[in-house]
Tab-separated table of C-alpha atoms in Angstrom:
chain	number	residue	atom	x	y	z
A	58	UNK	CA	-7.547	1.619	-3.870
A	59	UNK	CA	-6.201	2.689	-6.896
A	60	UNK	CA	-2.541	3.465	-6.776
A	61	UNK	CA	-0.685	5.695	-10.351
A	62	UNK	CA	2.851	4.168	-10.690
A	63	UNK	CA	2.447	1.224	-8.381
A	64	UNK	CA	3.750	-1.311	-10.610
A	65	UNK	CA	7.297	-0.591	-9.526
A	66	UNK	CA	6.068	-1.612	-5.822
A	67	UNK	CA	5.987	-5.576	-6.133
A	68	UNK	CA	4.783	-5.842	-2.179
A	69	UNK	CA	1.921	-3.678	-2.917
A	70	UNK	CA	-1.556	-6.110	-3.229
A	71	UNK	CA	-3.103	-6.028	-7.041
A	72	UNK	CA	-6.358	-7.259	-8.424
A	73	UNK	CA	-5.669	-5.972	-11.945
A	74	UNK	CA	-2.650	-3.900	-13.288
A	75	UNK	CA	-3.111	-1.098	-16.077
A	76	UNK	CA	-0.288	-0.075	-17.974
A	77	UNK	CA	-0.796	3.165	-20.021
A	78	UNK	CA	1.382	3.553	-23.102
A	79	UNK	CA	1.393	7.284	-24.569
A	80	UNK	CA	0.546	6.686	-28.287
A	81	UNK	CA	2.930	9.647	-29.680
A	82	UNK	CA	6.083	9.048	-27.701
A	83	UNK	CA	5.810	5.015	-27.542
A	84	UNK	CA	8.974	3.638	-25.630
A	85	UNK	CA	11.003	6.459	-26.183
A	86	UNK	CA	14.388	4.746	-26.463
A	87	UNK	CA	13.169	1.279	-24.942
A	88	UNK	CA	15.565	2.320	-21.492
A	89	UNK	CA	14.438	2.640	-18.383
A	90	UNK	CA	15.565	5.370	-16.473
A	91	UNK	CA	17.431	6.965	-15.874
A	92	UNK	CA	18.846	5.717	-19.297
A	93	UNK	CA	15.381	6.393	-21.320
A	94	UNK	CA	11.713	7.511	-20.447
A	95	UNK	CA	10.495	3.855	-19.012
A	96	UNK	CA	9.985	2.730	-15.505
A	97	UNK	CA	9.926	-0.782	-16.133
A	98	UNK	CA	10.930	-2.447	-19.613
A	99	UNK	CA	8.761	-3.155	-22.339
A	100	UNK	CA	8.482	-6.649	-21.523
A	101	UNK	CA	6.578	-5.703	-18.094
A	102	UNK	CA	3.436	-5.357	-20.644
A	103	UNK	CA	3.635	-9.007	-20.918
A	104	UNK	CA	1.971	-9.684	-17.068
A	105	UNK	CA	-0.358	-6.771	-16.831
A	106	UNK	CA	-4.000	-7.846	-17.319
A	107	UNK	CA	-4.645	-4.856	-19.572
A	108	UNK	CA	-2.627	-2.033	-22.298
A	109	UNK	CA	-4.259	1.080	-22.290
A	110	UNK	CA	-3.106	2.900	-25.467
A	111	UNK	CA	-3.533	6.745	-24.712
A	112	UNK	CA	-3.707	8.549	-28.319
A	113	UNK	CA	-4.070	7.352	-31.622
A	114	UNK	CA	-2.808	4.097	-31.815
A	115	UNK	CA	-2.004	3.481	-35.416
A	116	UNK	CA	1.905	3.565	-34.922
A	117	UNK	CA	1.767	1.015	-31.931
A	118	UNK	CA	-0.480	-1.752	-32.693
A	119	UNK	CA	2.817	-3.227	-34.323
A	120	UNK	CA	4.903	-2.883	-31.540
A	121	UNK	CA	2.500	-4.878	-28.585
């Protein structure tokens, strides 16, 4: 099964989690909402087994 925003659902089984990070807006603000744009903070990219960057990543390569 694949599941789109299931990283918020800690009970919910993985065998790999893909975060996708939009290339053009980045963090936003670095909030999570209903402060800023994010569902989970930045530092969530540190246990998902893989970053997807979605655009061109020129102006984010820095930041991960």
């Amino acid at each position: 099964m694949i599941s789109d925003d299931g990283l918020q659902h800690y009970k919910l089984f993985r065998d790999i989690e893909i975060a996708v990070v939009d290339a053009q807006r980045l963090f936003g603000n670095g909030m999570c909402f209903p402060a800023g744009p994010l569902r989970e903070p930045i530092s969530r990219l540190d246990s998902v087994d893989y970053v997807v960057v979605n655009g061109d990543n020129s102006a984010i390569k820095s930041e991960l």
